[in-house]
PDB file of C-alpha atoms in Angstrom:
ATOM      1  CA  MET A   1       0.000   0.000   0.000  1.00  0.00           C
ATOM      2  CA  HIS A   2       2.864   2.310   0.807  1.00  0.00           C
ATOM      3  CA  LYS A   3       4.300   1.729  -2.673  1.00  0.00           C
ATOM      4  CA  ARG A   4       0.955   2.609  -4.264  1.00  0.00           C
ATOM      5  CA  GLN A   5       0.721   5.798  -2.250  1.00  0.00           C
ATOM      6  CA  ARG A   6       4.171   6.860  -3.400  1.00  0.00           C
ATOM      7  CA  ALA A   7       3.221   6.110  -7.012  1.00  0.00           C
ATOM      8  CA  LEU A   8       0.005   8.098  -6.619  1.00  0.00           C
ATOM      9  CA  ALA A   9       1.933  11.028  -5.140  1.00  0.00           C
ATOM     10  CA  GLY A  10       4.313  10.927  -8.107  1.00  0.00           C
ATOM     11  CA  TYR A  11       1.429  10.974 -10.582  1.00  0.00           C
ATOM     12  CA  LEU A  12      -0.145  13.897  -8.737  1.00  0.00           C
ATOM     13  CA  PHE A  13       3.099  15.872  -8.979  1.00  0.00           C
ATOM     14  CA  ILE A  14       3.402  15.348 -12.743  1.00  0.00           C
ATOM     15  CA  THR A  15      -0.297  15.947 -13.437  1.00  0.00           C
ATOM     16  CA  PRO A  16      -0.058  19.764 -13.861  1.00  0.00           C
ATOM     17  CA  GLN A  17       2.834  19.403 -16.308  1.00  0.00           C
ATOM     18  CA  LEU A  18       1.028  16.589 -18.125  1.00  0.00           C
ATOM     19  CA  ILE A  19      -2.129  18.677 -18.440  1.00  0.00           C
ATOM     20  CA  GLY A  20      -0.086  21.570 -19.809  1.00  0.00           C
ATOM     21  CA  LEU A  21       1.664  19.281 -22.300  1.00  0.00           C
ATOM     22  CA  LEU A  22      -1.632  17.848 -23.523  1.00  0.00           C
ATOM     23  CA  ALA A  23      -3.490  21.176 -23.652  1.00  0.00           C
ATOM     24  CA  PHE A  24      -0.778  23.393 -25.134  1.00  0.00           C
ATOM     25  CA  SER A  25       1.408  21.000 -27.162  1.00  0.00           C
ATOM     26  CA  LEU A  26      -0.067  17.622 -28.128  1.00  0.00           C
ATOM     27  CA  PHE A  27      -3.674  18.691 -28.649  1.00  0.00           C
ATOM     28  CA  PRO A  28      -2.778  21.735 -30.829  1.00  0.00           C
ATOM     29  CA  VAL A  29      -0.476  19.574 -32.969  1.00  0.00           C
ATOM     30  CA  ALA A  30      -3.185  16.923 -33.393  1.00  0.00           C
ATOM     31  CA  TYR A  31      -5.808  19.582 -34.154  1.00  0.00           C
ATOM     32  CA  ALA A  32      -3.506  21.266 -36.683  1.00  0.00           C
ATOM     33  CA  LEU A  33      -3.053  17.893 -38.391  1.00  0.00           C
ATOM     34  CA  VAL A  34      -6.835  17.509 -38.655  1.00  0.00           C
ATOM     35  CA  LEU A  35      -7.272  21.080 -39.925  1.00  0.00           C
ATOM     36  CA  SER A  36      -4.607  20.535 -42.573  1.00  0.00           C
ATOM     37  CA  PHE A  37      -7.087  18.262 -44.365  1.00  0.00           C
ATOM     38  CA  MET A  38      -9.933  20.760 -44.055  1.00  0.00           C
ATOM     39  CA  LYS A  39     -11.102  23.932 -45.758  1.00  0.00           C
ATOM     40  CA  TRP A  40     -12.074  26.357 -42.986  1.00  0.00           C
ATOM     41  CA  ASP A  41     -12.107  30.100 -42.509  1.00  0.00           C
ATOM     42  CA  GLY A  42     -12.082  29.888 -38.715  1.00  0.00           C
ATOM     43  CA  PHE A  43     -15.797  30.563 -38.299  1.00  0.00           C
ATOM     44  CA  GLY A  44     -18.045  28.487 -40.554  1.00  0.00           C
ATOM     45  CA  ALA A  45     -18.349  24.772 -41.186  1.00  0.00           C
ATOM     46  CA  LYS A  46     -15.282  22.693 -41.995  1.00  0.00           C
ATOM     47  CA  THR A  47     -15.051  20.903 -45.345  1.00  0.00           C
ATOM     48  CA  PHE A  48     -12.808  17.890 -45.851  1.00  0.00           C
ATOM     49  CA  VAL A  49     -10.496  18.401 -48.844  1.00  0.00           C
ATOM     50  CA  GLY A  50      -7.901  15.674 -48.277  1.00  0.00           C
ATOM     51  CA  PHE A  51      -4.375  16.581 -49.402  1.00  0.00           C
ATOM     52  CA  ALA A  52      -5.525  19.592 -51.422  1.00  0.00           C
ATOM     53  CA  ASN A  53      -4.090  22.055 -48.895  1.00  0.00           C
ATOM     54  CA  TYR A  54      -0.675  20.394 -49.107  1.00  0.00           C
ATOM     55  CA  SER A  55      -0.772  20.351 -52.898  1.00  0.00           C
ATOM     56  CA  LYS A  56      -1.792  24.008 -52.903  1.00  0.00           C
ATOM     57  CA  GLN A  57       1.209  24.954 -50.768  1.00  0.00           C
ATOM     58  CA  PHE A  58       3.670  23.096 -52.970  1.00  0.00           C
ATOM     59  CA  HIS A  59       2.296  25.055 -55.953  1.00  0.00           C
ATOM     60  CA  ASN A  60       2.160  28.356 -54.068  1.00  0.00           C
ATOM     61  CA  PRO A  61       4.961  30.832 -54.982  1.00  0.00           C
ATOM     62  CA  ASP A  62       4.632  32.452 -51.547  1.00  0.00           C
ATOM     63  CA  PHE A  63       5.426  29.132 -49.855  1.00  0.00           C
ATOM     64  CA  TRP A  64       8.609  28.707 -51.875  1.00  0.00           C
ATOM     65  CA  MET A  65       9.520  32.359 -51.314  1.00  0.00           C
ATOM     66  CA  ALA A  66       9.155  31.746 -47.566  1.00  0.00           C
ATOM     67  CA  MET A  67      11.236  28.561 -47.802  1.00  0.00           C
ATOM     68  CA  LYS A  68      13.985  30.329 -49.762  1.00  0.00           C
ATOM     69  CA  ASN A  69      14.128  33.240 -47.317  1.00  0.00           C
ATOM     70  CA  THR A  70      14.191  30.898 -44.330  1.00  0.00           C
ATOM     71  CA  VAL A  71      17.009  28.774 -45.755  1.00  0.00           C
ATOM     72  CA  TYR A  72      18.983  31.913 -46.693  1.00  0.00           C
ATOM     73  CA  TYR A  73      18.560  33.218 -43.155  1.00  0.00           C
ATOM     74  CA  MET A  74      19.676  29.855 -41.753  1.00  0.00           C
ATOM     75  CA  ILE A  75      22.819  29.805 -43.928  1.00  0.00           C
ATOM     76  CA  LEU A  76      23.784  33.262 -42.676  1.00  0.00           C
ATOM     77  CA  VAL A  77      23.033  32.734 -38.992  1.00  0.00           C
ATOM     78  CA  ILE A  78      24.280  29.259 -38.137  1.00  0.00           C
ATOM     79  CA  PRO A  79      27.973  29.215 -39.220  1.00  0.00           C
ATOM     80  CA  VAL A  80      28.718  32.768 -38.074  1.00  0.00           C
ATOM     81  CA  GLY A  81      26.821  32.328 -34.800  1.00  0.00           C
ATOM     82  CA  ILE A  82      28.592  29.077 -33.949  1.00  0.00           C
ATOM     83  CA  VAL A  83      32.080  30.382 -34.778  1.00  0.00           C
ATOM     84  CA  ILE A  84      31.690  33.625 -32.799  1.00  0.00           C
ATOM     85  CA  SER A  85      30.115  31.933 -29.770  1.00  0.00           C
ATOM     86  CA  LEU A  86      32.821  29.222 -29.767  1.00  0.00           C
ATOM     87  CA  LEU A  87      35.639  31.775 -29.927  1.00  0.00           C
ATOM     88  CA  LEU A  88      34.043  33.791 -27.134  1.00  0.00           C
ATOM     89  CA  ALA A  89      33.641  30.681 -24.999  1.00  0.00           C
ATOM     90  CA  VAL A  90      37.293  29.717 -25.535  1.00  0.00           C
ATOM     91  CA  ALA A  91      38.388  33.272 -24.692  1.00  0.00           C
ATOM     92  CA  LEU A  92      36.313  33.379 -21.502  1.00  0.00           C
ATOM     93  CA  ASN A  93      37.000  29.822 -20.351  1.00  0.00           C
ATOM     94  CA  ASN A  94      40.067  30.708 -18.286  1.00  0.00           C
ATOM     95  CA  VAL A  95      39.275  34.350 -17.534  1.00  0.00           C
ATOM     96  CA  LYS A  96      38.709  35.466 -13.963  1.00  0.00           C
ATOM     97  CA  GLY A  97      35.151  36.550 -13.321  1.00  0.00           C
ATOM     98  CA  LYS A  98      33.790  34.618 -16.291  1.00  0.00           C
ATOM     99  CA  GLU A  99      30.471  34.247 -14.449  1.00  0.00           C
ATOM    100  CA  ILE A 100      29.950  38.011 -14.758  1.00  0.00           C
ATOM    101  CA  TYR A 101      30.744  37.977 -18.478  1.00  0.00           C
ATOM    102  CA  ARG A 102      28.412  35.021 -18.901  1.00  0.00           C
ATOM    103  CA  VAL A 103      25.551  36.985 -17.328  1.00  0.00           C
ATOM    104  CA  PHE A 104      26.191  40.008 -19.561  1.00  0.00           C
ATOM    105  CA  TYR A 105      26.306  37.930 -22.736  1.00  0.00           C
ATOM    106  CA  PHE A 106      23.232  35.935 -21.719  1.00  0.00           C
ATOM    107  CA  MET A 107      21.055  38.968 -20.926  1.00  0.00           C
ATOM    108  CA  PRO A 108      19.756  39.438 -24.521  1.00  0.00           C
ATOM    109  CA  VAL A 109      18.537  35.815 -24.550  1.00  0.00           C
ATOM    110  CA  VAL A 110      16.015  36.499 -21.781  1.00  0.00           C
ATOM    111  CA  THR A 111      14.937  39.865 -23.203  1.00  0.00           C
ATOM    112  CA  SER A 112      11.603  40.215 -25.005  1.00  0.00           C
ATOM    113  CA  SER A 113      11.879  39.636 -28.741  1.00  0.00           C
ATOM    114  CA  VAL A 114       9.553  42.570 -29.426  1.00  0.00           C
ATOM    115  CA  SER A 115      11.650  45.050 -27.438  1.00  0.00           C
ATOM    116  CA  ILE A 116      14.821  43.766 -29.090  1.00  0.00           C
ATOM    117  CA  GLY A 117      13.199  44.113 -32.512  1.00  0.00           C
ATOM    118  CA  VAL A 118      12.173  47.710 -31.819  1.00  0.00           C
ATOM    119  CA  ILE A 119      15.661  48.641 -30.576  1.00  0.00           C
ATOM    120  CA  TRP A 120      17.330  47.076 -33.607  1.00  0.00           C
ATOM    121  CA  MET A 121      14.930  48.895 -35.921  1.00  0.00           C
ATOM    122  CA  TRP A 122      16.571  52.103 -34.691  1.00  0.00           C
ATOM    123  CA  ILE A 123      20.076  50.647 -34.877  1.00  0.00           C
ATOM    124  CA  LEU A 124      19.543  49.451 -38.469  1.00  0.00           C
ATOM    125  CA  ASN A 125      17.662  52.506 -39.691  1.00  0.00           C
ATOM    126  CA  GLY A 126      19.125  53.410 -43.075  1.00  0.00           C
ATOM    127  CA  ASP A 127      18.965  57.172 -42.505  1.00  0.00           C
ATOM    128  CA  PHE A 128      19.943  57.779 -38.876  1.00  0.00           C
ATOM    129  CA  GLY A 129      20.723  54.334 -37.432  1.00  0.00           C
ATOM    130  CA  ILE A 130      23.769  54.060 -35.211  1.00  0.00           C
ATOM    131  CA  LEU A 131      25.240  51.203 -37.292  1.00  0.00           C
ATOM    132  CA  ASN A 132      25.364  53.315 -40.454  1.00  0.00           C
ATOM    133  CA  ILE A 133      26.751  56.251 -38.484  1.00  0.00           C
ATOM    134  CA  LEU A 134      29.601  54.049 -37.213  1.00  0.00           C
ATOM    135  CA  LEU A 135      30.222  52.724 -40.714  1.00  0.00           C
ATOM    136  CA  SER A 136      30.364  56.281 -42.077  1.00  0.00           C
ATOM    137  CA  HIS A 137      33.240  57.057 -39.690  1.00  0.00           C
ATOM    138  CA  ILE A 138      35.382  54.462 -41.470  1.00  0.00           C
ATOM    139  CA  GLY A 139      34.333  55.588 -44.935  1.00  0.00           C
ATOM    140  CA  ILE A 140      31.623  53.008 -45.611  1.00  0.00           C
ATOM    141  CA  GLU A 141      28.157  54.026 -46.734  1.00  0.00           C
ATOM    142  CA  GLY A 142      25.743  51.696 -44.984  1.00  0.00           C
ATOM    143  CA  PRO A 143      22.799  50.243 -46.907  1.00  0.00           C
ATOM    144  CA  LYS A 144      19.094  50.710 -46.232  1.00  0.00           C
ATOM    145  CA  TRP A 145      19.138  47.606 -44.052  1.00  0.00           C
ATOM    146  CA  LEU A 146      15.405  47.049 -43.549  1.00  0.00           C
ATOM    147  CA  THR A 147      14.053  48.518 -46.778  1.00  0.00           C
ATOM    148  CA  ASP A 148      16.480  46.961 -49.269  1.00  0.00           C
ATOM    149  CA  THR A 149      15.452  43.512 -50.530  1.00  0.00           C
ATOM    150  CA  HIS A 150      19.097  42.423 -50.714  1.00  0.00           C
ATOM    151  CA  TRP A 151      19.975  43.476 -47.164  1.00  0.00           C
ATOM    152  CA  VAL A 152      16.880  42.750 -45.079  1.00  0.00           C
ATOM    153  CA  ILE A 153      17.659  39.066 -44.395  1.00  0.00           C
ATOM    154  CA  PRO A 154      21.324  39.824 -43.526  1.00  0.00           C
ATOM    155  CA  ALA A 155      20.038  42.585 -41.209  1.00  0.00           C
ATOM    156  CA  ILE A 156      17.719  40.167 -39.411  1.00  0.00           C
ATOM    157  CA  ALA A 157      20.552  37.626 -39.316  1.00  0.00           C
ATOM    158  CA  ILE A 158      22.848  40.152 -37.588  1.00  0.00           C
ATOM    159  CA  LEU A 159      20.205  40.692 -34.908  1.00  0.00           C
ATOM    160  CA  SER A 160      19.665  36.952 -34.455  1.00  0.00           C
ATOM    161  CA  ILE A 161      23.389  36.207 -34.176  1.00  0.00           C
ATOM    162  CA  TRP A 162      23.730  38.851 -31.457  1.00  0.00           C
ATOM    163  CA  TRP A 163      20.555  37.648 -29.747  1.00  0.00           C
ATOM    164  CA  GLY A 164      21.554  33.971 -29.602  1.00  0.00           C
ATOM    165  CA  LEU A 165      25.238  34.534 -28.905  1.00  0.00           C
ATOM    166  CA  GLY A 166      24.939  34.261 -25.126  1.00  0.00           C
ATOM    167  CA  ASN A 167      22.956  31.032 -25.203  1.00  0.00           C
ATOM    168  CA  ASN A 168      25.421  29.255 -27.500  1.00  0.00           C
ATOM    169  CA  MET A 169      28.406  30.646 -25.599  1.00  0.00           C
ATOM    170  CA  VAL A 170      27.109  29.294 -22.272  1.00  0.00           C
ATOM    171  CA  ILE A 171      26.591  25.844 -23.819  1.00  0.00           C
ATOM    172  CA  PHE A 172      30.109  25.895 -25.288  1.00  0.00           C
ATOM    173  CA  LEU A 173      31.502  26.982 -21.910  1.00  0.00           C
ATOM    174  CA  ALA A 174      29.816  23.995 -20.286  1.00  0.00           C
ATOM    175  CA  GLY A 175      31.397  21.731 -22.890  1.00  0.00           C
ATOM    176  CA  LEU A 176      34.844  23.282 -22.420  1.00  0.00           C
ATOM    177  CA  GLN A 177      34.692  22.832 -18.654  1.00  0.00           C
ATOM    178  CA  GLY A 178      34.020  19.140 -19.192  1.00  0.00           C
ATOM    179  CA  ILE A 179      37.323  18.619 -21.050  1.00  0.00           C
ATOM    180  CA  SER A 180      40.028  17.286 -18.774  1.00  0.00           C
ATOM    181  CA  ARG A 181      43.123  19.437 -18.380  1.00  0.00           C
ATOM    182  CA  SER A 182      45.260  16.298 -18.744  1.00  0.00           C
ATOM    183  CA  TYR A 183      44.718  16.282 -22.527  1.00  0.00           C
ATOM    184  CA  TYR A 184      46.248  19.731 -22.854  1.00  0.00           C
ATOM    185  CA  GLU A 185      49.125  18.874 -20.509  1.00  0.00           C
ATOM    186  CA  ALA A 186      49.969  15.825 -22.602  1.00  0.00           C
ATOM    187  CA  ALA A 187      49.873  17.932 -25.771  1.00  0.00           C
ATOM    188  CA  GLU A 188      52.131  20.567 -24.197  1.00  0.00           C
ATOM    189  CA  ILE A 189      54.680  17.873 -23.329  1.00  0.00           C
ATOM    190  CA  ASP A 190      54.639  16.861 -27.022  1.00  0.00           C
ATOM    191  CA  GLY A 191      55.310  20.478 -28.000  1.00  0.00           C
ATOM    192  CA  ALA A 192      51.849  21.423 -29.290  1.00  0.00           C
ATOM    193  CA  ASN A 193      51.164  25.140 -29.643  1.00  0.00           C
ATOM    194  CA  THR A 194      47.888  26.923 -28.795  1.00  0.00           C
ATOM    195  CA  PHE A 195      46.328  26.455 -32.223  1.00  0.00           C
ATOM    196  CA  GLN A 196      47.273  22.768 -32.381  1.00  0.00           C
ATOM    197  CA  LYS A 197      45.712  22.157 -28.961  1.00  0.00           C
ATOM    198  CA  PHE A 198      42.547  23.917 -30.082  1.00  0.00           C
ATOM    199  CA  TRP A 199      42.377  22.066 -33.407  1.00  0.00           C
ATOM    200  CA  HIS A 200      43.291  18.557 -32.231  1.00  0.00           C
ATOM    201  CA  ILE A 201      41.811  18.529 -28.711  1.00  0.00           C
ATOM    202  CA  THR A 202      39.206  21.220 -28.151  1.00  0.00           C
ATOM    203  CA  LEU A 203      37.297  20.924 -31.426  1.00  0.00           C
ATOM    204  CA  PRO A 204      37.042  17.097 -31.491  1.00  0.00           C
ATOM    205  CA  LEU A 205      35.974  16.898 -27.845  1.00  0.00           C
ATOM    206  CA  LEU A 206      33.407  19.645 -28.432  1.00  0.00           C
ATOM    207  CA  SER A 207      31.832  17.779 -31.340  1.00  0.00           C
ATOM    208  CA  PRO A 208      28.737  16.727 -29.313  1.00  0.00           C
ATOM    209  CA  THR A 209      28.244  20.302 -28.122  1.00  0.00           C
ATOM    210  CA  THR A 210      28.819  21.782 -31.582  1.00  0.00           C
ATOM    211  CA  PHE A 211      26.443  19.340 -33.237  1.00  0.00           C
ATOM    212  CA  PHE A 212      23.773  19.956 -30.608  1.00  0.00           C
ATOM    213  CA  ILE A 213      24.036  23.737 -31.077  1.00  0.00           C
ATOM    214  CA  ALA A 214      23.949  23.363 -34.877  1.00  0.00           C
ATOM    215  CA  ILE A 215      20.807  21.219 -34.819  1.00  0.00           C
ATOM    216  CA  MET A 216      19.067  23.524 -32.351  1.00  0.00           C
ATOM    217  CA  ALA A 217      20.084  26.510 -34.500  1.00  0.00           C
ATOM    218  CA  ILE A 218      18.638  24.856 -37.608  1.00  0.00           C
ATOM    219  CA  ILE A 219      15.369  24.177 -35.775  1.00  0.00           C
ATOM    220  CA  GLY A 220      15.300  27.728 -34.435  1.00  0.00           C
ATOM    221  CA  SER A 221      16.039  29.185 -37.883  1.00  0.00           C
ATOM    222  CA  PHE A 222      13.074  27.410 -39.419  1.00  0.00           C
ATOM    223  CA  GLN A 223      10.905  28.936 -36.681  1.00  0.00           C
ATOM    224  CA  VAL A 224      12.072  32.553 -37.165  1.00  0.00           C
ATOM    225  CA  PHE A 225       9.122  34.932 -37.007  1.00  0.00           C
ATOM    226  CA  ASP A 226       9.371  37.633 -34.326  1.00  0.00           C
ATOM    227  CA  GLN A 227      12.159  39.583 -36.002  1.00  0.00           C
ATOM    228  CA  ALA A 228      10.439  39.690 -39.405  1.00  0.00           C
ATOM    229  CA  PHE A 229       7.049  40.481 -37.885  1.00  0.00           C
ATOM    230  CA  VAL A 230       8.246  43.347 -35.687  1.00  0.00           C
ATOM    231  CA  MET A 231      10.919  44.892 -37.910  1.00  0.00           C
ATOM    232  CA  THR A 232       9.738  44.430 -41.504  1.00  0.00           C
ATOM    233  CA  ASN A 233       6.265  42.855 -41.512  1.00  0.00           C
ATOM    234  CA  GLY A 234       7.594  40.358 -44.044  1.00  0.00           C
ATOM    235  CA  GLY A 235       8.789  43.038 -46.450  1.00  0.00           C
ATOM    236  CA  PRO A 236      10.035  44.702 -48.441  1.00  0.00           C
ATOM    237  CA  ALA A 237       8.425  42.847 -51.364  1.00  0.00           C
ATOM    238  CA  LYS A 238       8.281  39.714 -49.176  1.00  0.00           C
ATOM    239  CA  ALA A 239      12.083  39.636 -48.964  1.00  0.00           C
ATOM    240  CA  SER A 240      11.812  38.703 -45.253  1.00  0.00           C
ATOM    241  CA  TYR A 241       8.732  36.520 -45.651  1.00  0.00           C
ATOM    242  CA  THR A 242       9.577  33.348 -43.680  1.00  0.00           C
ATOM    243  CA  LEU A 243       7.846  29.997 -43.214  1.00  0.00           C
ATOM    244  CA  VAL A 244       6.294  30.875 -39.865  1.00  0.00           C
ATOM    245  CA  TYR A 245       5.263  34.261 -41.248  1.00  0.00           C
ATOM    246  CA  HIS A 246       3.553  32.375 -44.088  1.00  0.00           C
ATOM    247  CA  ILE A 247       1.681  30.296 -41.493  1.00  0.00           C
ATOM    248  CA  TYR A 248       0.621  33.491 -39.727  1.00  0.00           C
ATOM    249  CA  GLN A 249      -0.369  35.176 -42.998  1.00  0.00           C
ATOM    250  CA  LYS A 250      -2.539  32.282 -44.163  1.00  0.00           C
ATOM    251  CA  GLY A 251      -4.165  31.648 -40.782  1.00  0.00           C
ATOM    252  CA  PHE A 252      -4.714  35.076 -39.236  1.00  0.00           C
ATOM    253  CA  ILE A 253      -4.720  37.479 -42.207  1.00  0.00           C
ATOM    254  CA  ASP A 254      -6.257  35.418 -45.038  1.00  0.00           C
ATOM    255  CA  PHE A 255      -8.276  33.193 -42.642  1.00  0.00           C
ATOM    256  CA  LYS A 256      -7.342  30.055 -44.551  1.00  0.00           C
ATOM    257  CA  MET A 257      -6.841  27.759 -41.591  1.00  0.00           C
ATOM    258  CA  GLY A 258      -6.395  24.676 -43.737  1.00  0.00           C
ATOM    259  CA  ASP A 259      -3.542  26.219 -45.727  1.00  0.00           C
ATOM    260  CA  SER A 260      -1.962  27.541 -42.547  1.00  0.00           C
ATOM    261  CA  SER A 261      -2.192  24.157 -40.810  1.00  0.00           C
ATOM    262  CA  ALA A 262      -0.795  22.329 -43.844  1.00  0.00           C
ATOM    263  CA  THR A 263       2.263  24.628 -43.844  1.00  0.00           C
ATOM    264  CA  ALA A 264       2.599  24.126 -40.093  1.00  0.00           C
ATOM    265  CA  MET A 265       2.626  20.354 -40.546  1.00  0.00           C
ATOM    266  CA  ILE A 266       5.248  20.623 -43.294  1.00  0.00           C
ATOM    267  CA  LEU A 267       7.362  22.673 -40.874  1.00  0.00           C
ATOM    268  CA  PHE A 268       6.715  20.072 -38.163  1.00  0.00           C
ATOM    269  CA  VAL A 269       8.063  17.321 -40.449  1.00  0.00           C
ATOM    270  CA  ILE A 270      11.174  19.389 -41.259  1.00  0.00           C
ATOM    271  CA  ILE A 271      11.893  19.994 -37.569  1.00  0.00           C
ATOM    272  CA  LEU A 272      11.192  16.335 -36.748  1.00  0.00           C
ATOM    273  CA  PHE A 273      13.666  15.296 -39.451  1.00  0.00           C
ATOM    274  CA  PHE A 274      16.498  17.356 -37.937  1.00  0.00           C
ATOM    275  CA  THR A 275      15.590  16.173 -34.433  1.00  0.00           C
ATOM    276  CA  LEU A 276      15.868  12.544 -35.549  1.00  0.00           C
ATOM    277  CA  ILE A 277      19.239  13.325 -37.121  1.00  0.00           C
ATOM    278  CA  GLN A 278      20.390  14.648 -33.764  1.00  0.00           C
ATOM    279  CA  PHE A 279      19.379  11.444 -31.985  1.00  0.00           C
ATOM    280  CA  LYS A 280      20.927   9.285 -34.714  1.00  0.00           C
ATOM    281  CA  MET A 281      24.237  11.119 -34.837  1.00  0.00           C
ATOM    282  CA  SER A 282      24.566  11.295 -31.045  1.00  0.00           C
ATOM    283  CA  LYS A 283      25.760   7.672 -31.128  1.00  0.00           C
ATOM    284  CA  ARG A 284      28.871   8.771 -33.079  1.00  0.00           C
ATOM    285  CA  TRP A 285      29.816  11.682 -30.847  1.00  0.00           C
ATOM    286  CA  VAL A 286      33.221  11.903 -29.255  1.00  0.00           C
ATOM    287  CA  HIS A 287      32.991  11.351 -25.500  1.00  0.00           C
ATOM    288  CA  TYR A 288      35.368  12.698 -22.890  1.00  0.00           C
ATOM    289  CA  GLY A 289      36.050   9.307 -21.363  1.00  0.00           C
ATOM    290  CA  GLU A 290      37.078   7.651 -24.610  1.00  0.00           C
TER     291      GLU A 290
END
């Protein structure tokens, strides 16, 4: 009886979290899957249309525009973000007071995306933004970051790299602190210089951390929305029109819930694919004890 009481107590403790998971995660996903096979404007009766919504998206130029913009954004953000955050983590790993630096770098991560977007709208303003003013001091004429179709995605990418820098840096720092000092001491005895130690010890032993950050960055890049919504509203000329913005546009502007849900399910499959890759590749990671 005592064992049953403990089990019941455990179930009671997880019940609030379970209810939240069902109500705000599993049920919406299941309902979106059902809606993806329906024609519905959000108010009237639903009409079953099968895979028509999916077919419509694959023949929709806006969908492919959103996919292209999202992939372009991902290509810009992920390599640069990983390299900068790794170098920062290596630089701060043996610095006194690194906890203070970690807090400062992590502060943007916990800041509201809307407030960050508004601030960066001023920074990236093509006429009086501080970034263009700084560039002018070194003889460079800055572009119209948020109103030029060629520069709007790089502008959003700059914001996102800065925004996610602290999160990736903290994860890299955790990985660096898990590497035994004995590896570096052995390399020093063999005459290895700083770069050789970084290239042959640090990078291989950080492969699980790097791969984890890369996969999470890919997933996050496919979900980019706040920056485009706040700063550019998907423009100019849909140059910052992303996949999640397409979902929002179809569902809450055009009131085509079926189209919106079909796009959401396509995005769900893409994210699931990269998540499965992460689990599959984790078996080949380098481990500290090996």
